[in-house]
XYZ file of C-alpha atoms in Angstrom:
482
model
C 35.127 -132.367 -49.674
C 34.665 -134.768 -46.762
C 31.950 -137.416 -46.600
C 30.365 -135.523 -43.734
C 30.262 -132.338 -45.809
C 28.635 -134.190 -48.732
C 26.032 -135.755 -46.451
C 25.039 -132.415 -44.941
C 24.754 -130.747 -48.327
C 22.697 -133.567 -49.793
C 20.362 -133.480 -46.801
C 19.928 -129.722 -47.174
C 19.192 -129.976 -50.906
C 16.647 -132.709 -50.199
C 14.946 -130.445 -47.684
C 14.703 -127.705 -50.329
C 13.189 -130.079 -52.880
C 10.749 -131.554 -50.368
C 9.291 -128.209 -49.290
C 9.867 -126.059 -52.379
C 6.255 -126.083 -53.530
C 4.962 -125.378 -50.016
C 7.254 -122.354 -49.580
C 6.300 -121.006 -52.995
C 2.589 -121.366 -52.216
C 2.759 -118.970 -49.262
C 1.047 -115.683 -50.115
C 3.395 -113.966 -47.643
C 6.416 -115.042 -49.686
C 8.330 -111.877 -50.546
C 8.597 -110.640 -54.109
C 11.709 -108.474 -54.363
C 13.456 -109.262 -51.064
C 15.942 -112.090 -50.591
C 14.608 -114.966 -48.507
C 15.607 -118.598 -47.874
C 14.543 -121.381 -50.238
C 13.349 -123.191 -47.102
C 13.992 -122.973 -43.368
C 15.462 -120.068 -41.410
C 17.581 -117.214 -42.735
C 19.393 -114.783 -40.481
C 22.567 -112.645 -40.602
C 23.961 -111.367 -43.910
C 27.531 -112.662 -44.287
C 30.487 -112.155 -46.608
C 28.912 -109.253 -48.487
C 31.389 -108.305 -51.215
C 31.684 -107.242 -54.832
C 34.155 -109.692 -56.353
C 35.189 -109.674 -60.029
C 32.249 -107.432 -60.844
C 29.673 -109.615 -59.084
C 27.946 -108.897 -55.773
C 28.065 -111.892 -53.441
C 25.829 -112.101 -50.402
C 26.143 -115.106 -48.141
C 23.741 -115.679 -45.272
C 23.189 -117.732 -42.152
C 20.887 -120.596 -43.059
C 19.239 -123.485 -41.264
C 17.598 -125.491 -44.076
C 16.141 -128.141 -41.749
C 14.002 -126.080 -39.381
C 12.456 -122.663 -38.913
C 14.553 -122.475 -35.757
C 18.154 -121.607 -34.998
C 20.640 -124.460 -35.062
C 23.786 -125.624 -36.842
C 24.010 -122.952 -39.536
C 25.189 -123.271 -43.117
C 26.250 -120.388 -45.341
C 23.745 -119.907 -48.165
C 24.862 -117.928 -51.212
C 23.270 -115.355 -53.530
C 24.916 -113.373 -56.359
C 23.869 -110.428 -58.506
C 25.376 -108.034 -61.028
C 22.908 -105.235 -60.315
C 21.641 -105.666 -56.713
C 18.173 -106.354 -58.124
C 18.260 -109.688 -59.957
C 19.701 -112.413 -57.733
C 20.705 -116.020 -58.354
C 20.834 -118.651 -55.631
C 23.842 -120.994 -55.656
C 25.063 -124.169 -54.046
C 25.831 -124.089 -50.338
C 29.072 -122.234 -49.644
C 29.856 -123.629 -46.179
C 28.503 -126.582 -44.222
C 29.102 -127.324 -40.494
C 31.127 -130.458 -41.209
C 34.425 -130.058 -39.300
C 35.497 -130.338 -35.685
C 35.864 -126.542 -35.431
C 32.371 -125.715 -36.762
C 30.289 -128.835 -36.061
C 27.547 -126.794 -34.367
C 27.436 -124.053 -36.957
C 29.337 -121.954 -39.471
C 28.463 -118.692 -37.756
C 28.665 -115.185 -39.169
C 31.640 -113.595 -40.849
C 32.876 -111.547 -43.781
C 34.745 -111.612 -47.089
C 37.759 -109.814 -48.517
C 39.525 -109.909 -51.880
C 43.317 -110.213 -51.974
C 45.567 -111.008 -54.942
C 42.583 -112.063 -57.018
C 41.239 -114.536 -54.457
C 38.196 -114.306 -52.225
C 38.862 -115.004 -48.545
C 36.024 -115.762 -46.159
C 36.304 -115.517 -42.388
C 33.653 -116.975 -40.115
C 33.151 -118.226 -36.574
C 33.138 -121.957 -36.035
C 30.715 -122.810 -33.252
C 31.295 -125.902 -31.109
C 29.206 -127.149 -28.173
C 29.612 -130.191 -25.945
C 26.898 -132.363 -24.423
C 26.531 -129.881 -21.543
C 26.038 -126.966 -23.969
C 29.443 -125.498 -23.141
C 30.618 -123.392 -26.063
C 33.897 -123.025 -27.934
C 34.455 -120.551 -30.766
C 37.093 -120.425 -33.505
C 37.733 -117.920 -36.281
C 38.143 -119.855 -39.512
C 39.677 -118.937 -42.887
C 38.325 -120.082 -46.269
C 39.871 -119.503 -49.707
C 38.164 -119.315 -53.092
C 39.678 -118.891 -56.541
C 36.355 -118.100 -58.214
C 33.809 -117.072 -55.546
C 31.790 -120.283 -56.024
C 33.992 -123.120 -54.748
C 35.407 -122.860 -51.248
C 38.317 -124.469 -49.447
C 38.378 -124.341 -45.653
C 41.917 -123.650 -44.457
C 41.081 -124.133 -40.807
C 41.319 -122.138 -37.597
C 43.391 -118.944 -37.715
C 42.273 -117.358 -34.416
C 41.612 -119.158 -31.152
C 39.992 -117.445 -28.205
C 42.226 -114.654 -26.806
C 42.561 -114.173 -23.062
C 40.017 -111.977 -21.355
C 36.911 -113.086 -23.243
C 34.230 -115.709 -22.866
C 33.502 -118.111 -25.727
C 31.005 -115.530 -27.028
C 33.635 -114.261 -29.451
C 32.336 -114.204 -33.027
C 31.387 -112.501 -36.312
C 34.803 -111.436 -37.713
C 34.800 -108.489 -40.137
C 38.087 -108.126 -42.054
C 39.527 -105.221 -44.074
C 42.926 -103.941 -45.219
C 44.528 -100.673 -44.207
C 48.006 -99.737 -45.415
C 50.276 -102.765 -44.919
C 48.055 -104.720 -42.545
C 44.809 -106.614 -42.486
C 42.532 -105.933 -39.532
C 39.770 -108.009 -38.000
C 37.110 -106.707 -35.620
C 35.248 -109.372 -33.646
C 32.115 -109.130 -31.530
C 32.849 -110.259 -28.008
C 31.865 -110.663 -24.413
C 34.609 -110.012 -21.858
C 35.039 -112.107 -18.736
C 33.155 -109.469 -16.717
C 30.152 -110.274 -18.983
C 30.084 -106.971 -20.843
C 30.077 -106.339 -24.589
C 33.273 -105.474 -26.461
C 34.621 -105.024 -29.981
C 38.015 -106.751 -30.219
C 40.668 -105.842 -32.813
C 43.212 -108.172 -34.380
C 45.951 -107.539 -36.959
C 47.717 -109.650 -39.583
C 50.220 -109.214 -42.395
C 49.199 -112.380 -44.286
C 45.576 -113.260 -43.301
C 46.789 -116.431 -41.556
C 48.627 -115.275 -38.427
C 46.689 -112.844 -36.272
C 47.747 -110.697 -33.295
C 45.147 -109.616 -30.748
C 45.492 -105.868 -30.143
C 42.766 -105.536 -27.520
C 39.229 -104.184 -27.157
C 38.780 -100.969 -29.136
C 35.372 -100.168 -27.648
C 32.909 -101.489 -25.112
C 32.074 -101.243 -21.440
C 34.895 -99.625 -19.437
C 36.876 -98.912 -22.616
C 37.307 -95.156 -22.820
C 34.300 -93.276 -21.439
C 31.632 -95.869 -22.196
C 29.951 -97.436 -19.198
C 28.150 -100.784 -19.164
C 26.447 -101.137 -22.544
C 25.014 -104.604 -22.931
C 26.372 -108.066 -22.205
C 27.423 -108.983 -25.781
C 28.292 -107.061 -28.952
C 27.520 -108.940 -32.165
C 28.357 -108.298 -35.829
C 30.774 -105.336 -35.587
C 31.740 -103.509 -38.789
C 34.288 -100.673 -38.889
C 34.814 -98.446 -41.931
C 35.582 -94.938 -43.165
C 32.853 -92.953 -44.912
C 32.603 -89.309 -45.961
C 35.568 -88.305 -43.807
C 34.265 -90.077 -40.699
C 34.880 -93.483 -39.140
C 31.837 -95.571 -38.302
C 31.505 -98.616 -36.057
C 28.298 -100.570 -36.630
C 27.358 -103.231 -34.084
C 24.448 -105.166 -32.612
C 24.547 -104.966 -28.811
C 22.539 -107.370 -26.705
C 21.241 -106.567 -23.238
C 20.280 -102.889 -23.520
C 17.370 -101.886 -21.328
C 14.601 -99.736 -22.866
C 15.028 -95.981 -22.364
C 11.896 -94.061 -23.295
C 11.440 -94.533 -27.063
C 14.877 -96.156 -27.416
C 15.912 -99.832 -27.359
C 12.391 -101.239 -27.590
C 13.314 -104.486 -29.371
C 14.856 -107.511 -27.697
C 18.233 -106.653 -29.312
C 19.423 -103.521 -31.080
C 21.492 -102.558 -34.110
C 23.211 -99.201 -34.336
C 26.410 -97.252 -34.768
C 29.025 -94.996 -33.250
C 30.812 -92.282 -35.199
C 34.332 -91.586 -34.001
C 38.042 -91.819 -34.650
C 40.022 -95.049 -34.802
C 43.461 -94.948 -33.217
C 45.192 -97.938 -34.798
C 48.443 -97.368 -32.891
C 46.784 -97.685 -29.495
C 43.848 -99.900 -30.546
C 41.133 -97.515 -29.384
C 38.012 -96.178 -31.052
C 37.035 -92.821 -29.548
C 33.402 -92.234 -30.349
C 30.216 -90.348 -29.665
C 26.794 -91.604 -28.659
C 25.245 -94.861 -29.854
C 22.482 -94.311 -32.417
C 19.968 -96.953 -33.474
C 20.086 -97.576 -37.229
C 16.480 -98.633 -37.612
C 13.489 -97.545 -35.532
C 11.221 -100.398 -36.582
C 10.430 -103.854 -35.288
C 12.657 -106.228 -37.278
C 16.216 -105.193 -38.142
C 19.461 -106.765 -36.939
C 23.047 -107.785 -37.758
C 23.703 -105.365 -40.656
C 26.848 -105.802 -42.747
C 28.452 -103.444 -45.263
C 30.850 -103.520 -48.178
C 32.379 -100.967 -50.552
C 31.720 -101.506 -54.247
C 33.640 -100.402 -57.350
C 31.647 -97.163 -57.466
C 32.984 -96.240 -54.036
C 29.595 -96.712 -52.396
C 29.245 -98.110 -48.890
C 26.410 -100.623 -49.230
C 24.488 -102.448 -46.510
C 22.204 -105.415 -46.060
C 20.437 -106.059 -42.779
C 18.549 -109.039 -41.470
C 14.805 -108.354 -41.684
C 14.239 -110.271 -38.485
C 15.324 -110.602 -34.873
C 16.624 -113.597 -32.926
C 14.437 -115.126 -30.249
C 11.695 -112.497 -30.376
C 8.405 -114.335 -31.083
C 9.897 -116.164 -34.041
C 7.585 -119.119 -33.522
C 4.567 -116.844 -34.106
C 5.354 -115.748 -37.665
C 2.648 -117.199 -39.961
C 5.262 -118.252 -42.531
C 6.348 -121.042 -40.167
C 3.599 -123.343 -41.433
C 5.030 -122.880 -44.929
C 8.493 -123.991 -43.765
C 10.359 -120.657 -44.001
C 11.086 -117.581 -41.897
C 12.880 -114.221 -42.228
C 14.439 -112.280 -45.099
C 16.992 -109.616 -45.973
C 16.283 -105.909 -46.075
C 16.593 -103.997 -49.296
C 20.204 -103.152 -50.173
C 20.936 -99.661 -48.883
C 23.593 -97.056 -49.571
C 25.108 -95.340 -46.537
C 26.253 -91.751 -46.263
C 27.388 -89.578 -43.364
C 26.108 -86.024 -43.171
C 26.461 -83.624 -40.249
C 27.627 -86.416 -37.973
C 24.672 -88.680 -38.758
C 24.424 -91.903 -40.756
C 21.874 -91.830 -43.572
C 20.457 -94.878 -45.376
C 18.870 -94.867 -48.817
C 17.629 -97.667 -51.065
C 20.251 -98.275 -53.753
C 19.637 -96.516 -57.058
C 19.354 -99.819 -58.923
C 16.040 -100.614 -57.213
C 14.355 -98.189 -59.613
C 14.590 -101.018 -62.158
C 11.741 -102.688 -60.276
C 9.321 -99.849 -61.033
C 6.414 -99.983 -63.454
C 2.966 -98.394 -63.797
C 3.938 -95.002 -62.414
C 1.308 -92.617 -61.048
C 1.929 -88.983 -60.070
C -0.308 -86.572 -58.159
C 0.927 -82.959 -58.134
C -0.038 -80.500 -55.398
C -2.599 -82.759 -53.781
C -4.297 -81.275 -50.718
C -4.722 -83.809 -47.912
C -7.302 -83.108 -45.220
C -9.131 -84.726 -42.306
C -10.936 -87.204 -44.547
C -9.166 -90.415 -45.469
C -8.176 -90.277 -49.140
C -7.185 -93.133 -51.429
C -5.547 -92.610 -54.823
C -5.856 -94.744 -57.926
C -2.692 -96.740 -58.529
C -1.485 -96.459 -54.938
C -2.523 -99.743 -53.401
C -1.587 -103.408 -53.563
C 0.967 -105.792 -52.103
C 4.190 -104.729 -53.845
C 4.736 -101.057 -54.419
C 6.866 -98.028 -53.684
C 5.534 -94.567 -52.992
C 7.041 -91.183 -52.213
C 5.248 -88.475 -50.278
C 6.826 -85.004 -50.330
C 5.459 -82.140 -48.243
C 5.486 -78.668 -49.764
C 5.957 -77.351 -46.241
C 6.235 -78.901 -42.795
C 2.796 -80.183 -41.771
C 1.074 -78.086 -39.104
C -1.199 -80.900 -37.969
C -1.085 -84.660 -37.520
C -0.417 -86.798 -40.601
C -1.786 -90.345 -40.787
C -1.069 -92.957 -43.457
C -2.920 -96.247 -43.140
C -1.415 -99.198 -45.038
C -3.281 -102.429 -45.716
C -5.172 -102.110 -42.409
C -2.111 -103.457 -40.596
C 0.434 -100.635 -40.424
C 0.075 -96.909 -39.785
C 2.546 -94.045 -40.066
C 1.692 -91.089 -37.850
C 3.542 -87.785 -37.611
C 2.803 -85.344 -34.789
C 4.296 -81.855 -35.367
C 3.367 -80.966 -31.796
C 5.356 -83.841 -30.308
C 7.917 -83.777 -33.159
C 7.484 -87.525 -33.326
C 7.055 -90.065 -36.114
C 5.394 -93.351 -35.174
C 5.024 -96.678 -36.951
C 2.267 -98.797 -35.464
C 1.202 -102.254 -36.577
C -1.164 -105.023 -35.616
C 0.805 -107.714 -33.807
C 1.234 -110.929 -35.746
C 1.141 -112.813 -32.433
C -2.547 -112.298 -31.661
C -3.783 -110.219 -34.605
C -5.192 -107.611 -32.207
C -2.542 -105.836 -30.148
C -1.303 -102.517 -31.523
C 2.488 -102.209 -31.297
C 4.372 -98.937 -31.751
C 7.870 -97.705 -32.500
C 8.890 -94.047 -32.573
C 11.588 -91.545 -33.458
C 11.971 -87.839 -32.878
C 12.179 -85.557 -35.935
C 11.985 -81.761 -35.950
C 10.120 -81.673 -39.275
C 8.716 -84.069 -41.861
C 10.014 -83.365 -45.361
C 9.400 -86.631 -47.179
C 8.674 -90.321 -46.854
C 9.736 -93.105 -49.213
C 7.954 -96.367 -48.501
C 8.500 -99.874 -49.887
C 5.771 -102.453 -49.402
C 6.306 -106.120 -50.223
C 3.934 -109.031 -49.656
C 4.693 -109.110 -45.933
C 7.192 -106.359 -45.202
C 7.517 -102.604 -45.017
C 10.573 -100.322 -45.143
C 10.147 -96.606 -44.528
C 12.852 -94.032 -45.323
C 12.210 -90.707 -43.587
C 13.672 -87.353 -44.672
C 16.026 -88.745 -47.310
C 17.094 -91.643 -45.092
C 17.803 -89.763 -41.864
C 15.569 -92.303 -40.115
C 14.407 -95.778 -41.201
C 11.670 -98.129 -39.986
C 11.641 -101.814 -40.990
C 8.936 -104.335 -40.096
C 7.047 -107.473 -41.054
C 3.276 -107.238 -41.500
C 0.759 -109.962 -42.365
C -2.453 -108.481 -43.809
C -5.379 -110.465 -45.146
C -5.323 -111.195 -48.873
C -7.934 -108.550 -49.660
C -6.288 -105.833 -47.529
C -4.421 -103.781 -50.132
C -5.676 -100.252 -49.519
C -3.560 -97.226 -48.593
C -5.103 -93.993 -47.326
C -3.786 -90.558 -46.366
C -5.181 -87.822 -44.124
C -4.076 -84.721 -42.202
C -5.709 -82.694 -39.458
C -5.426 -79.457 -41.454
C -5.294 -79.042 -45.262
C -1.748 -79.904 -46.361
C -0.281 -79.685 -49.870
C 1.867 -82.638 -50.987
C 3.415 -84.307 -54.010
C 2.571 -88.013 -54.286
C 4.257 -90.488 -56.604
C 4.047 -94.287 -56.723
C 5.080 -97.338 -58.690
C 4.132 -100.970 -58.747
C 7.202 -103.167 -58.212
C 8.088 -106.408 -59.982
């Protein structure tokens, strides 16, 4: 380890110790979501199950609640519920990453863990260079940078980052988020037989590749995998203009389902679908575990969008991870569900059978508080509007007439403005909702749609109420969460 590396790590650890008590005193600190010990957390990185242990690395700026020269923080778990925070995995200490160890992925090969990430370099005029860097680990806890293995291929700007690596047959493949020289987003594919020497095969998808027209100016965090007989490309495009209810956030995260042609380096795909209809969700990354599940973490945040207005800033931290989710493909659509292990968090169960909701707001004993999960199942599709008010700051509304589900919240910028996000659904079968101290995740119709958001209620705002325009029979179940 170089002197520079040691200095950066020591400075980061000092920052944690200095502000630890302040961070822990914040009432908006999350209970069962992963968050930074101090500073700013963003993209999930290197998500992998290695030697029976789940490893989740993350983009981390320990010095500020702003973006800057990122480290890789490191969490591990054996059950996706109980997590341990470890020493810094990567620090921006070398010539090829001096302005940040940017996002990347992990793969296991011959018993070793290999990390790939983007080294970010800027000069005094803010001109950027990017390098794809390889790291080896014998144990998943100590890391040895091997240096640059991919320099910028021709045809792209320096916005070339976030390598995701996997093995197929005799080759390793790497998909990289990119911006081409015509300033449009692309997903670039590279191939290797040894993880060290990489051949650029070309852009597999993006503007003017296949039938896709201009679709944003940069594609971040691509992830390509097979699932339930389909091939899925997840990505986070930047620069999409709003279209009706779609693309309402500053940047989006979504997927294509299609067919990967490895011989000709092309991904033939259908329409882009947003993965999350809420306010804060970005840069998701997946892995396959030893049960054959495709698991996902997303960043419960967004870059650049009003980050300075989050009330956690004064407590020296910002952003978190989503709950871990299991992905499935059904009828050409990607579904997301909270992983089964999260049921370990439950206690103090309450059940209400065949409850009739009506036009009066109803509260139920045991269904309130800061940290809870509840499930609402409709015995038949509601014939009138459904409204669920949560902690006076977030509201779920379903309109059977418009066939629309809406999440509205009070803006954390001014505490007054009502913001809305929507999705179209033909019927409402069930809702599964997770509330944490300052977050909400809503899984609609067994994960066919998902809404993720931050909310910041007052300390005494813990109530949840339900009402419908016409009498509606439901099953209601809830749990407090540790």
